[in-house]
Amino acid sequence: MLALVVDVPESDAELASDALWGLGVVAVEERRGAPGRVELWTSLGDDRAIVLDAVAGFPEHWESRLEEIDETVADTWRDHAVPTWVDDDLVICPAWVEASFAEGVTVLTIEPGSTFGMGDHPTTLLSTRALRRVVDPAAGMRVLDVGCGSGVLAIAAIRFGAEHADAIDISPAAETMTNDNAARNGVADHVVASTALLQEMVGPYDVVVANILAPTLIELSIELLRVLGPDGSLIISGILADRHAHVLEALQPLRVVQVDELDGWAAVTLQR
Ligand SMILES: C[S@@+](CC[C@H](N)C(=O)[O-])C[C@H]1O[C@@H](n2cnc3c(N)ncnc32)[C@H](O)[C@@H]1O
């Protein structure tokens, strides 16, 4: 298995860690580096070209390298995984964790594989809660999940009563995991996962959810506006609570309906 190691000055550790989360990693381990430096160990899959391309935009003083590591060591985080409560009656449970929940609790069972999407990241929690607010189970809604990772948001949308969800991601692993997880949660007939680009998607969608880093949201803003239906809701996350005004600017003329924050991250719901 291929580990991505980003070696940064101590003062940049948090910023670099946020940048890695935004790229869709499942876990980041911080290790002491040379004096005054920190190494962030993570994985973005085993395709060297894709990983190097993903970190190409990092500042020059962040030194990235790839290391081959033993898969059994890399997977120790799995031993510590626990269910994540999104609401009192909604929980995201790692597929390998044996747990039982009270009647009436909606359980989303997720295997992330090498994708982002254990459901425990603040941006996923915030996006899931926002989705629950905007999905009207009586309306037969079409949902688009942009940057689907493990598919957790697309699957949640169906469980909340949407009729259909298209789930797209630039990572082929995300397509596979989303299809697997849709089947695992009994919603395979309602979720179509692919590596199609947003530019190829045909709207209008009643709900578009995009939990992706701010620069990508800005890059995709025109296409997000294009696929959103006239009465649709756009949920964006992957943005920092105190630094997302520039993303909202790119999404004008959409107006902000609600901002939710958790642990320094934000999710914003917008409408026309
Ligand atoms: C932060 S993860 C979110 C995963 C999942 N939606 C969740 O909330 O747990 C962001 C995902 O966006 C994908 N991504 C990044 N840029 C993209 C783009 N331009 N188009 C589609 N997906 C993209 C990454 O591969 C990653 O899986």
PDB file of C-alpha atoms and ligand atoms in Angstrom:
ATOM      1  CA  MET A   1       0.000   0.000   0.000  1.00  0.00           C
ATOM      2  CA  LEU A   2       1.195   3.502  -0.844  1.00  0.00           C
ATOM      3  CA  ALA A   3       1.458   6.096   1.938  1.00  0.00           C
ATOM      4  CA  LEU A   4       1.600   9.794   1.178  1.00  0.00           C
ATOM      5  CA  VAL A   5       3.913  11.675   3.537  1.00  0.00           C
ATOM      6  CA  VAL A   6       3.738  15.468   3.618  1.00  0.00           C
ATOM      7  CA  ASP A   7       6.624  17.010   5.552  1.00  0.00           C
ATOM      8  CA  VAL A   8       5.755  20.546   6.699  1.00  0.00           C
ATOM      9  CA  PRO A   9       6.963  23.191   9.195  1.00  0.00           C
ATOM     10  CA  GLU A  10       5.238  22.727  12.580  1.00  0.00           C
ATOM     11  CA  SER A  11       3.360  26.010  12.094  1.00  0.00           C
ATOM     12  CA  ASP A  12       1.752  24.652   8.893  1.00  0.00           C
ATOM     13  CA  ALA A  13       0.683  21.283  10.345  1.00  0.00           C
ATOM     14  CA  GLU A  14      -2.982  22.202  10.836  1.00  0.00           C
ATOM     15  CA  LEU A  15      -3.288  23.888   7.453  1.00  0.00           C
ATOM     16  CA  ALA A  16      -1.666  20.918   5.706  1.00  0.00           C
ATOM     17  CA  SER A  17      -3.851  18.485   7.594  1.00  0.00           C
ATOM     18  CA  ASP A  18      -6.965  20.413   6.501  1.00  0.00           C
ATOM     19  CA  ALA A  19      -5.705  20.359   2.917  1.00  0.00           C
ATOM     20  CA  LEU A  20      -5.336  16.553   3.106  1.00  0.00           C
ATOM     21  CA  TRP A  21      -8.820  16.079   4.586  1.00  0.00           C
ATOM     22  CA  GLY A  22     -10.134  18.206   1.753  1.00  0.00           C
ATOM     23  CA  LEU A  23      -8.465  15.932  -0.790  1.00  0.00           C
ATOM     24  CA  GLY A  24     -10.540  13.080   0.565  1.00  0.00           C
ATOM     25  CA  VAL A  25      -8.242  11.125   2.873  1.00  0.00           C
ATOM     26  CA  VAL A  26      -9.689   8.774   5.501  1.00  0.00           C
ATOM     27  CA  ALA A  27      -7.125   9.402   8.235  1.00  0.00           C
ATOM     28  CA  VAL A  28      -4.093  11.599   8.889  1.00  0.00           C
ATOM     29  CA  GLU A  29      -1.382  10.580  11.331  1.00  0.00           C
ATOM     30  CA  GLU A  30       0.939  13.270  12.661  1.00  0.00           C
ATOM     31  CA  ARG A  31       4.550  12.183  13.311  1.00  0.00           C
ATOM     32  CA  ARG A  32       7.495  14.208  14.568  1.00  0.00           C
ATOM     33  CA  GLY A  33       9.841  15.035  11.673  1.00  0.00           C
ATOM     34  CA  ALA A  34      13.186  16.847  11.614  1.00  0.00           C
ATOM     35  CA  PRO A  35      13.493  19.619  14.252  1.00  0.00           C
ATOM     36  CA  GLY A  36      10.708  22.169  13.703  1.00  0.00           C
ATOM     37  CA  ARG A  37       8.929  19.941  11.185  1.00  0.00           C
ATOM     38  CA  VAL A  38       5.994  17.533  11.240  1.00  0.00           C
ATOM     39  CA  GLU A  39       5.262  14.603   8.947  1.00  0.00           C
ATOM     40  CA  LEU A  40       1.632  13.971   8.014  1.00  0.00           C
ATOM     41  CA  TRP A  41       1.107  10.326   7.011  1.00  0.00           C
ATOM     42  CA  THR A  42      -1.963   9.438   5.009  1.00  0.00           C
ATOM     43  CA  SER A  43      -3.152   7.592   1.905  1.00  0.00           C
ATOM     44  CA  LEU A  44      -4.810   8.698  -1.299  1.00  0.00           C
ATOM     45  CA  GLY A  45      -4.831   5.279  -2.951  1.00  0.00           C
ATOM     46  CA  ASP A  46      -2.159   3.359  -4.809  1.00  0.00           C
ATOM     47  CA  ASP A  47      -2.020   5.217  -8.123  1.00  0.00           C
ATOM     48  CA  ARG A  48       1.208   7.251  -7.950  1.00  0.00           C
ATOM     49  CA  ALA A  49       0.221   9.600 -10.777  1.00  0.00           C
ATOM     50  CA  ILE A  50      -3.148  10.468  -9.176  1.00  0.00           C
ATOM     51  CA  VAL A  51      -1.551  11.054  -5.747  1.00  0.00           C
ATOM     52  CA  LEU A  52       1.215  13.258  -7.125  1.00  0.00           C
ATOM     53  CA  ASP A  53      -1.301  15.206  -9.186  1.00  0.00           C
ATOM     54  CA  ALA A  54      -3.471  15.763  -6.094  1.00  0.00           C
ATOM     55  CA  VAL A  55      -0.603  17.313  -4.106  1.00  0.00           C
ATOM     56  CA  ALA A  56       0.871  19.257  -7.046  1.00  0.00           C
ATOM     57  CA  GLY A  57      -0.794  22.456  -5.851  1.00  0.00           C
ATOM     58  CA  PHE A  58       0.683  22.299  -2.330  1.00  0.00           C
ATOM     59  CA  PRO A  59       3.140  25.096  -1.382  1.00  0.00           C
ATOM     60  CA  GLU A  60       6.751  24.375  -2.335  1.00  0.00           C
ATOM     61  CA  HIS A  61       7.979  24.265   1.294  1.00  0.00           C
ATOM     62  CA  TRP A  62       5.640  21.306   1.947  1.00  0.00           C
ATOM     63  CA  GLU A  63       7.685  18.299   0.881  1.00  0.00           C
ATOM     64  CA  SER A  64       5.600  15.356  -0.320  1.00  0.00           C
ATOM     65  CA  ARG A  65       6.913  11.827  -0.788  1.00  0.00           C
ATOM     66  CA  LEU A  66       5.447   8.370  -1.327  1.00  0.00           C
ATOM     67  CA  GLU A  67       6.322   5.330   0.814  1.00  0.00           C
ATOM     68  CA  GLU A  68       5.380   1.676   0.378  1.00  0.00           C
ATOM     69  CA  ILE A  69       3.940   0.377   3.677  1.00  0.00           C
ATOM     70  CA  ASP A  70       2.627  -2.865   5.079  1.00  0.00           C
ATOM     71  CA  GLU A  71      -1.172  -2.939   4.610  1.00  0.00           C
ATOM     72  CA  THR A  72      -1.816  -4.590   7.998  1.00  0.00           C
ATOM     73  CA  VAL A  73      -0.058  -1.688   9.761  1.00  0.00           C
ATOM     74  CA  ALA A  74      -1.873   0.874   7.645  1.00  0.00           C
ATOM     75  CA  ASP A  75      -5.232  -0.542   8.646  1.00  0.00           C
ATOM     76  CA  THR A  76      -4.818  -0.273  12.446  1.00  0.00           C
ATOM     77  CA  TRP A  77      -7.152   2.779  12.471  1.00  0.00           C
ATOM     78  CA  ARG A  78      -9.945   0.316  11.740  1.00  0.00           C
ATOM     79  CA  ASP A  79      -9.583  -1.169  15.233  1.00  0.00           C
ATOM     80  CA  HIS A  80     -10.507   2.191  16.735  1.00  0.00           C
ATOM     81  CA  ALA A  81     -13.468   3.005  14.482  1.00  0.00           C
ATOM     82  CA  VAL A  82     -16.791   3.617  16.229  1.00  0.00           C
ATOM     83  CA  PRO A  83     -20.308   4.522  15.050  1.00  0.00           C
ATOM     84  CA  THR A  84     -20.869   8.255  14.508  1.00  0.00           C
ATOM     85  CA  TRP A  85     -24.134   9.750  15.699  1.00  0.00           C
ATOM     86  CA  VAL A  86     -25.385  12.370  13.243  1.00  0.00           C
ATOM     87  CA  ASP A  87     -28.592  12.987  15.190  1.00  0.00           C
ATOM     88  CA  ASP A  88     -30.359  11.251  18.090  1.00  0.00           C
ATOM     89  CA  ASP A  89     -31.998   8.868  15.602  1.00  0.00           C
ATOM     90  CA  LEU A  90     -29.373   8.688  12.863  1.00  0.00           C
ATOM     91  CA  VAL A  91     -26.038   6.888  13.018  1.00  0.00           C
ATOM     92  CA  ILE A  92     -23.271   6.079  10.538  1.00  0.00           C
ATOM     93  CA  CYS A  93     -21.731   2.725  11.430  1.00  0.00           C
ATOM     94  CA  PRO A  94     -18.448   1.355  10.003  1.00  0.00           C
ATOM     95  CA  ALA A  95     -19.310  -1.879   8.173  1.00  0.00           C
ATOM     96  CA  TRP A  96     -16.900  -3.992  10.270  1.00  0.00           C
ATOM     97  CA  VAL A  97     -18.123  -2.717  13.643  1.00  0.00           C
ATOM     98  CA  GLU A  98     -20.712  -4.931  15.271  1.00  0.00           C
ATOM     99  CA  ALA A  99     -23.291  -2.772  17.007  1.00  0.00           C
ATOM    100  CA  SER A 100     -27.007  -2.861  17.634  1.00  0.00           C
ATOM    101  CA  PHE A 101     -29.240   0.165  17.754  1.00  0.00           C
ATOM    102  CA  ALA A 102     -32.701   0.870  19.129  1.00  0.00           C
ATOM    103  CA  GLU A 103     -35.745   0.520  16.924  1.00  0.00           C
ATOM    104  CA  GLY A 104     -36.447   3.712  15.008  1.00  0.00           C
ATOM    105  CA  VAL A 105     -32.769   4.590  14.587  1.00  0.00           C
ATOM    106  CA  THR A 106     -31.717   5.004  10.949  1.00  0.00           C
ATOM    107  CA  VAL A 107     -28.406   3.199  10.455  1.00  0.00           C
ATOM    108  CA  LEU A 108     -26.135   3.919   7.474  1.00  0.00           C
ATOM    109  CA  THR A 109     -23.538   1.159   7.185  1.00  0.00           C
ATOM    110  CA  ILE A 110     -20.422   2.360   5.425  1.00  0.00           C
ATOM    111  CA  GLU A 111     -17.207   0.677   4.259  1.00  0.00           C
ATOM    112  CA  PRO A 112     -14.892   3.472   3.068  1.00  0.00           C
ATOM    113  CA  GLY A 113     -12.144   1.247   1.603  1.00  0.00           C
ATOM    114  CA  SER A 114      -9.478   3.707   0.518  1.00  0.00           C
ATOM    115  CA  THR A 115     -11.960   6.548  -0.014  1.00  0.00           C
ATOM    116  CA  PHE A 116     -12.937   9.462   2.218  1.00  0.00           C
ATOM    117  CA  GLY A 117     -16.260   8.901   3.876  1.00  0.00           C
ATOM    118  CA  MET A 118     -16.281   7.106   7.206  1.00  0.00           C
ATOM    119  CA  GLY A 119     -18.974   9.607   8.093  1.00  0.00           C
ATOM    120  CA  ASP A 120     -17.095  10.927  11.099  1.00  0.00           C
ATOM    121  CA  HIS A 121     -15.580  14.049   9.552  1.00  0.00           C
ATOM    122  CA  PRO A 122     -17.360  17.265  10.645  1.00  0.00           C
ATOM    123  CA  THR A 123     -18.069  18.220   7.024  1.00  0.00           C
ATOM    124  CA  THR A 124     -19.822  14.893   6.385  1.00  0.00           C
ATOM    125  CA  LEU A 125     -21.881  15.243   9.548  1.00  0.00           C
ATOM    126  CA  LEU A 126     -22.889  18.795   8.669  1.00  0.00           C
ATOM    127  CA  SER A 127     -23.730  17.833   5.080  1.00  0.00           C
ATOM    128  CA  THR A 128     -25.822  14.867   6.244  1.00  0.00           C
ATOM    129  CA  ARG A 129     -27.817  17.048   8.635  1.00  0.00           C
ATOM    130  CA  ALA A 130     -28.373  19.686   5.943  1.00  0.00           C
ATOM    131  CA  LEU A 131     -29.478  16.982   3.487  1.00  0.00           C
ATOM    132  CA  ARG A 132     -32.009  15.705   5.977  1.00  0.00           C
ATOM    133  CA  ARG A 133     -33.495  19.198   6.222  1.00  0.00           C
ATOM    134  CA  VAL A 134     -33.884  19.746   2.479  1.00  0.00           C
ATOM    135  CA  VAL A 135     -34.936  16.283   1.244  1.00  0.00           C
ATOM    136  CA  ASP A 136     -38.715  16.151   1.052  1.00  0.00           C
ATOM    137  CA  PRO A 137     -39.725  12.454   0.991  1.00  0.00           C
ATOM    138  CA  ALA A 138     -43.026  13.335  -0.692  1.00  0.00           C
ATOM    139  CA  ALA A 139     -41.412  15.124  -3.635  1.00  0.00           C
ATOM    140  CA  GLY A 140     -39.610  12.292  -5.498  1.00  0.00           C
ATOM    141  CA  MET A 141     -36.395  14.301  -5.487  1.00  0.00           C
ATOM    142  CA  ARG A 142     -33.302  13.875  -7.692  1.00  0.00           C
ATOM    143  CA  VAL A 143     -30.037  14.423  -5.839  1.00  0.00           C
ATOM    144  CA  LEU A 144     -26.477  14.904  -7.115  1.00  0.00           C
ATOM    145  CA  ASP A 145     -23.558  14.092  -4.777  1.00  0.00           C
ATOM    146  CA  VAL A 146     -20.418  15.755  -6.170  1.00  0.00           C
ATOM    147  CA  GLY A 147     -17.261  14.181  -4.703  1.00  0.00           C
ATOM    148  CA  CYS A 148     -19.116  11.195  -3.287  1.00  0.00           C
ATOM    149  CA  GLY A 149     -16.160   9.325  -1.679  1.00  0.00           C
ATOM    150  CA  SER A 150     -17.735   6.285  -0.029  1.00  0.00           C
ATOM    151  CA  GLY A 151     -21.196   7.456  -1.154  1.00  0.00           C
ATOM    152  CA  VAL A 152     -22.379   8.234   2.350  1.00  0.00           C
ATOM    153  CA  LEU A 153     -24.234  11.415   1.350  1.00  0.00           C
ATOM    154  CA  ALA A 154     -25.963   9.931  -1.706  1.00  0.00           C
ATOM    155  CA  ILE A 155     -27.052   6.949   0.359  1.00  0.00           C
ATOM    156  CA  ALA A 156     -28.238   9.192   3.206  1.00  0.00           C
ATOM    157  CA  ALA A 157     -30.306  11.231   0.729  1.00  0.00           C
ATOM    158  CA  ILE A 158     -32.118   8.084  -0.449  1.00  0.00           C
ATOM    159  CA  ARG A 159     -32.692   6.923   3.114  1.00  0.00           C
ATOM    160  CA  PHE A 160     -34.205  10.365   3.827  1.00  0.00           C
ATOM    161  CA  GLY A 161     -36.704   9.745   1.017  1.00  0.00           C
ATOM    162  CA  ALA A 162     -35.147  11.077  -2.194  1.00  0.00           C
ATOM    163  CA  GLU A 163     -36.060   9.075  -5.291  1.00  0.00           C
ATOM    164  CA  HIS A 164     -32.722   9.023  -7.100  1.00  0.00           C
ATOM    165  CA  ALA A 165     -29.117  10.028  -6.419  1.00  0.00           C
ATOM    166  CA  ASP A 166     -26.305  10.388  -8.930  1.00  0.00           C
ATOM    167  CA  ALA A 167     -22.943  10.165  -7.174  1.00  0.00           C
ATOM    168  CA  ILE A 168     -19.777  11.308  -8.945  1.00  0.00           C
ATOM    169  CA  ASP A 169     -16.108  11.418  -8.001  1.00  0.00           C
ATOM    170  CA  ILE A 170     -12.825  11.748  -9.845  1.00  0.00           C
ATOM    171  CA  SER A 171     -11.568   8.663  -7.996  1.00  0.00           C
ATOM    172  CA  PRO A 172     -12.431   5.240  -9.497  1.00  0.00           C
ATOM    173  CA  ALA A 173     -12.283   3.764  -5.951  1.00  0.00           C
ATOM    174  CA  ALA A 174     -15.146   6.072  -4.954  1.00  0.00           C
ATOM    175  CA  GLU A 175     -17.326   4.717  -7.763  1.00  0.00           C
ATOM    176  CA  THR A 176     -16.748   1.136  -6.573  1.00  0.00           C
ATOM    177  CA  MET A 177     -17.213   1.890  -2.871  1.00  0.00           C
ATOM    178  CA  THR A 178     -20.363   3.944  -3.478  1.00  0.00           C
ATOM    179  CA  ASN A 179     -21.946   1.116  -5.474  1.00  0.00           C
ATOM    180  CA  ASP A 180     -20.933  -1.420  -2.796  1.00  0.00           C
ATOM    181  CA  ASN A 181     -22.263   0.773   0.008  1.00  0.00           C
ATOM    182  CA  ALA A 182     -25.514   1.468  -1.843  1.00  0.00           C
ATOM    183  CA  ALA A 183     -26.064  -2.304  -2.059  1.00  0.00           C
ATOM    184  CA  ARG A 184     -25.046  -2.726   1.591  1.00  0.00           C
ATOM    185  CA  ASN A 185     -27.744  -0.226   2.582  1.00  0.00           C
ATOM    186  CA  GLY A 186     -30.442  -1.633   0.291  1.00  0.00           C
ATOM    187  CA  VAL A 187     -30.593   1.432  -1.988  1.00  0.00           C
ATOM    188  CA  ALA A 188     -28.659   0.168  -5.037  1.00  0.00           C
ATOM    189  CA  ASP A 189     -31.690   0.718  -7.293  1.00  0.00           C
ATOM    190  CA  HIS A 190     -31.709   4.407  -6.418  1.00  0.00           C
ATOM    191  CA  VAL A 191     -27.993   5.316  -6.574  1.00  0.00           C
ATOM    192  CA  VAL A 192     -25.897   5.581  -9.735  1.00  0.00           C
ATOM    193  CA  ALA A 193     -22.194   6.123  -9.036  1.00  0.00           C
ATOM    194  CA  SER A 194     -19.661   7.052 -11.688  1.00  0.00           C
ATOM    195  CA  THR A 195     -16.475   8.925 -12.456  1.00  0.00           C
ATOM    196  CA  ALA A 196     -18.376  11.230 -14.808  1.00  0.00           C
ATOM    197  CA  LEU A 197     -17.292  14.857 -14.600  1.00  0.00           C
ATOM    198  CA  LEU A 198     -19.745  17.418 -13.241  1.00  0.00           C
ATOM    199  CA  GLN A 199     -19.654  19.001 -16.724  1.00  0.00           C
ATOM    200  CA  GLU A 200     -21.253  15.815 -18.126  1.00  0.00           C
ATOM    201  CA  MET A 201     -24.153  15.689 -15.665  1.00  0.00           C
ATOM    202  CA  VAL A 202     -27.609  16.653 -16.843  1.00  0.00           C
ATOM    203  CA  GLY A 203     -29.779  18.536 -14.389  1.00  0.00           C
ATOM    204  CA  PRO A 204     -31.985  19.828 -13.062  1.00  0.00           C
ATOM    205  CA  TYR A 205     -31.378  18.355  -9.614  1.00  0.00           C
ATOM    206  CA  ASP A 206     -33.575  19.179  -6.621  1.00  0.00           C
ATOM    207  CA  VAL A 207     -30.578  18.876  -4.309  1.00  0.00           C
ATOM    208  CA  VAL A 208     -26.876  19.146  -5.095  1.00  0.00           C
ATOM    209  CA  VAL A 209     -24.438  18.353  -2.303  1.00  0.00           C
ATOM    210  CA  ALA A 210     -20.700  18.978  -2.670  1.00  0.00           C
ATOM    211  CA  ASN A 211     -18.384  18.266   0.246  1.00  0.00           C
ATOM    212  CA  ILE A 212     -15.157  19.314  -1.477  1.00  0.00           C
ATOM    213  CA  LEU A 213     -12.350  21.767  -0.738  1.00  0.00           C
ATOM    214  CA  ALA A 214     -12.970  25.480  -1.360  1.00  0.00           C
ATOM    215  CA  PRO A 215     -10.709  25.868  -4.433  1.00  0.00           C
ATOM    216  CA  THR A 216     -12.517  22.981  -6.169  1.00  0.00           C
ATOM    217  CA  LEU A 217     -15.925  24.392  -5.252  1.00  0.00           C
ATOM    218  CA  ILE A 218     -14.896  27.678  -6.849  1.00  0.00           C
ATOM    219  CA  GLU A 219     -13.570  25.871  -9.916  1.00  0.00           C
ATOM    220  CA  LEU A 220     -16.879  23.975 -10.230  1.00  0.00           C
ATOM    221  CA  SER A 221     -19.164  26.902  -9.310  1.00  0.00           C
ATOM    222  CA  ILE A 222     -20.538  27.582 -12.814  1.00  0.00           C
ATOM    223  CA  GLU A 223     -21.361  23.891 -13.288  1.00  0.00           C
ATOM    224  CA  LEU A 224     -22.941  23.641  -9.815  1.00  0.00           C
ATOM    225  CA  LEU A 225     -25.225  26.557 -10.747  1.00  0.00           C
ATOM    226  CA  ARG A 226     -26.014  24.939 -14.106  1.00  0.00           C
ATOM    227  CA  VAL A 227     -27.223  21.603 -12.707  1.00  0.00           C
ATOM    228  CA  LEU A 228     -29.195  23.048  -9.791  1.00  0.00           C
ATOM    229  CA  GLY A 229     -32.957  23.149 -10.455  1.00  0.00           C
ATOM    230  CA  PRO A 230     -34.926  26.416 -10.145  1.00  0.00           C
ATOM    231  CA  ASP A 231     -36.223  25.507  -6.671  1.00  0.00           C
ATOM    232  CA  GLY A 232     -33.227  23.383  -5.772  1.00  0.00           C
ATOM    233  CA  SER A 233     -30.938  23.488  -2.747  1.00  0.00           C
ATOM    234  CA  LEU A 234     -27.161  23.439  -2.990  1.00  0.00           C
ATOM    235  CA  ILE A 235     -25.275  22.207   0.077  1.00  0.00           C
ATOM    236  CA  ILE A 236     -21.567  22.923   0.145  1.00  0.00           C
ATOM    237  CA  SER A 237     -19.106  21.838   2.814  1.00  0.00           C
ATOM    238  CA  GLY A 238     -15.378  21.109   2.951  1.00  0.00           C
ATOM    239  CA  ILE A 239     -15.000  24.796   3.786  1.00  0.00           C
ATOM    240  CA  LEU A 240     -13.634  26.449   6.903  1.00  0.00           C
ATOM    241  CA  ALA A 241     -16.098  28.253   9.189  1.00  0.00           C
ATOM    242  CA  ASP A 242     -14.172  31.524   9.128  1.00  0.00           C
ATOM    243  CA  ARG A 243     -12.885  31.444   5.550  1.00  0.00           C
ATOM    244  CA  HIS A 244     -15.513  30.755   2.927  1.00  0.00           C
ATOM    245  CA  ALA A 245     -16.821  34.170   1.804  1.00  0.00           C
ATOM    246  CA  HIS A 246     -14.915  33.774  -1.490  1.00  0.00           C
ATOM    247  CA  VAL A 247     -16.746  30.509  -2.207  1.00  0.00           C
ATOM    248  CA  LEU A 248     -20.154  32.135  -1.649  1.00  0.00           C
ATOM    249  CA  GLU A 249     -19.107  34.967  -3.923  1.00  0.00           C
ATOM    250  CA  ALA A 250     -18.360  32.485  -6.710  1.00  0.00           C
ATOM    251  CA  LEU A 251     -21.826  30.977  -6.239  1.00  0.00           C
ATOM    252  CA  GLN A 252     -23.746  34.216  -6.662  1.00  0.00           C
ATOM    253  CA  PRO A 253     -26.614  34.866  -7.298  1.00  0.00           C
ATOM    254  CA  LEU A 254     -27.491  31.964  -4.973  1.00  0.00           C
ATOM    255  CA  ARG A 255     -28.505  33.166  -1.514  1.00  0.00           C
ATOM    256  CA  VAL A 256     -27.494  31.629   1.783  1.00  0.00           C
ATOM    257  CA  VAL A 257     -30.373  29.870   3.537  1.00  0.00           C
ATOM    258  CA  GLN A 258     -28.460  28.336   6.428  1.00  0.00           C
ATOM    259  CA  VAL A 259     -24.911  28.048   7.746  1.00  0.00           C
ATOM    260  CA  ASP A 260     -23.994  25.186  10.101  1.00  0.00           C
ATOM    261  CA  GLU A 261     -20.651  24.940  11.845  1.00  0.00           C
ATOM    262  CA  LEU A 262     -18.769  22.197  13.681  1.00  0.00           C
ATOM    263  CA  ASP A 263     -15.144  22.057  14.879  1.00  0.00           C
ATOM    264  CA  GLY A 264     -14.061  24.939  12.659  1.00  0.00           C
ATOM    265  CA  TRP A 265     -15.754  23.559   9.537  1.00  0.00           C
ATOM    266  CA  ALA A 266     -18.920  24.837   7.858  1.00  0.00           C
ATOM    267  CA  ALA A 267     -21.726  23.598   5.626  1.00  0.00           C
ATOM    268  CA  VAL A 268     -23.773  26.191   3.794  1.00  0.00           C
ATOM    269  CA  THR A 269     -27.197  25.620   2.231  1.00  0.00           C
ATOM    270  CA  LEU A 270     -27.971  27.914  -0.715  1.00  0.00           C
ATOM    271  CA  GLN A 271     -30.976  28.471  -2.952  1.00  0.00           C
ATOM    272  CA  ARG A 272     -31.848  30.709  -5.913  1.00  0.00           C
TER     273      ARG A 272
HETATM  274  C1  LIG B   1     -13.990  15.528   1.401  1.00  0.00           C
HETATM  275  S1  LIG B   1     -14.279  14.139   0.375  1.00  0.00           S
HETATM  276  C2  LIG B   1     -16.037  13.927   0.609  1.00  0.00           C
HETATM  277  C3  LIG B   1     -16.518  12.495   0.517  1.00  0.00           C
HETATM  278  C4  LIG B   1     -17.971  12.273   0.921  1.00  0.00           C
HETATM  279  N1  LIG B   1     -18.870  13.049   0.094  1.00  0.00           N
HETATM  280  C5  LIG B   1     -18.205  12.599   2.394  1.00  0.00           C
HETATM  281  O1  LIG B   1     -18.822  13.618   2.686  1.00  0.00           O
HETATM  282  O2  LIG B   1     -17.781  11.837   3.253  1.00  0.00           O
HETATM  283  C6  LIG B   1     -14.132  14.910  -1.204  1.00  0.00           C
HETATM  284  C7  LIG B   1     -14.232  13.981  -2.399  1.00  0.00           C
HETATM  285  O3  LIG B   1     -14.270  14.788  -3.574  1.00  0.00           O
HETATM  286  C8  LIG B   1     -13.553  14.140  -4.599  1.00  0.00           C
HETATM  287  N2  LIG B   1     -13.211  15.195  -5.587  1.00  0.00           N
HETATM  288  C9  LIG B   1     -12.214  16.110  -5.533  1.00  0.00           C
HETATM  289  N3  LIG B   1     -12.261  16.920  -6.615  1.00  0.00           N
HETATM  290  C10 LIG B   1     -13.332  16.527  -7.372  1.00  0.00           C
HETATM  291  C11 LIG B   1     -13.920  16.964  -8.592  1.00  0.00           C
HETATM  292  N4  LIG B   1     -13.422  17.982  -9.278  1.00  0.00           N
HETATM  293  N5  LIG B   1     -15.020  16.318  -9.063  1.00  0.00           N
HETATM  294  C12 LIG B   1     -15.548  15.266  -8.375  1.00  0.00           C
HETATM  295  N6  LIG B   1     -15.027  14.798  -7.222  1.00  0.00           N
HETATM  296  C13 LIG B   1     -13.941  15.412  -6.714  1.00  0.00           C
HETATM  297  C14 LIG B   1     -12.399  13.462  -3.885  1.00  0.00           C
HETATM  298  O4  LIG B   1     -11.913  12.375  -4.649  1.00  0.00           O
HETATM  299  C15 LIG B   1     -13.075  13.009  -2.566  1.00  0.00           C
HETATM  300  O5  LIG B   1     -13.579  11.705  -2.669  1.00  0.00           O
END
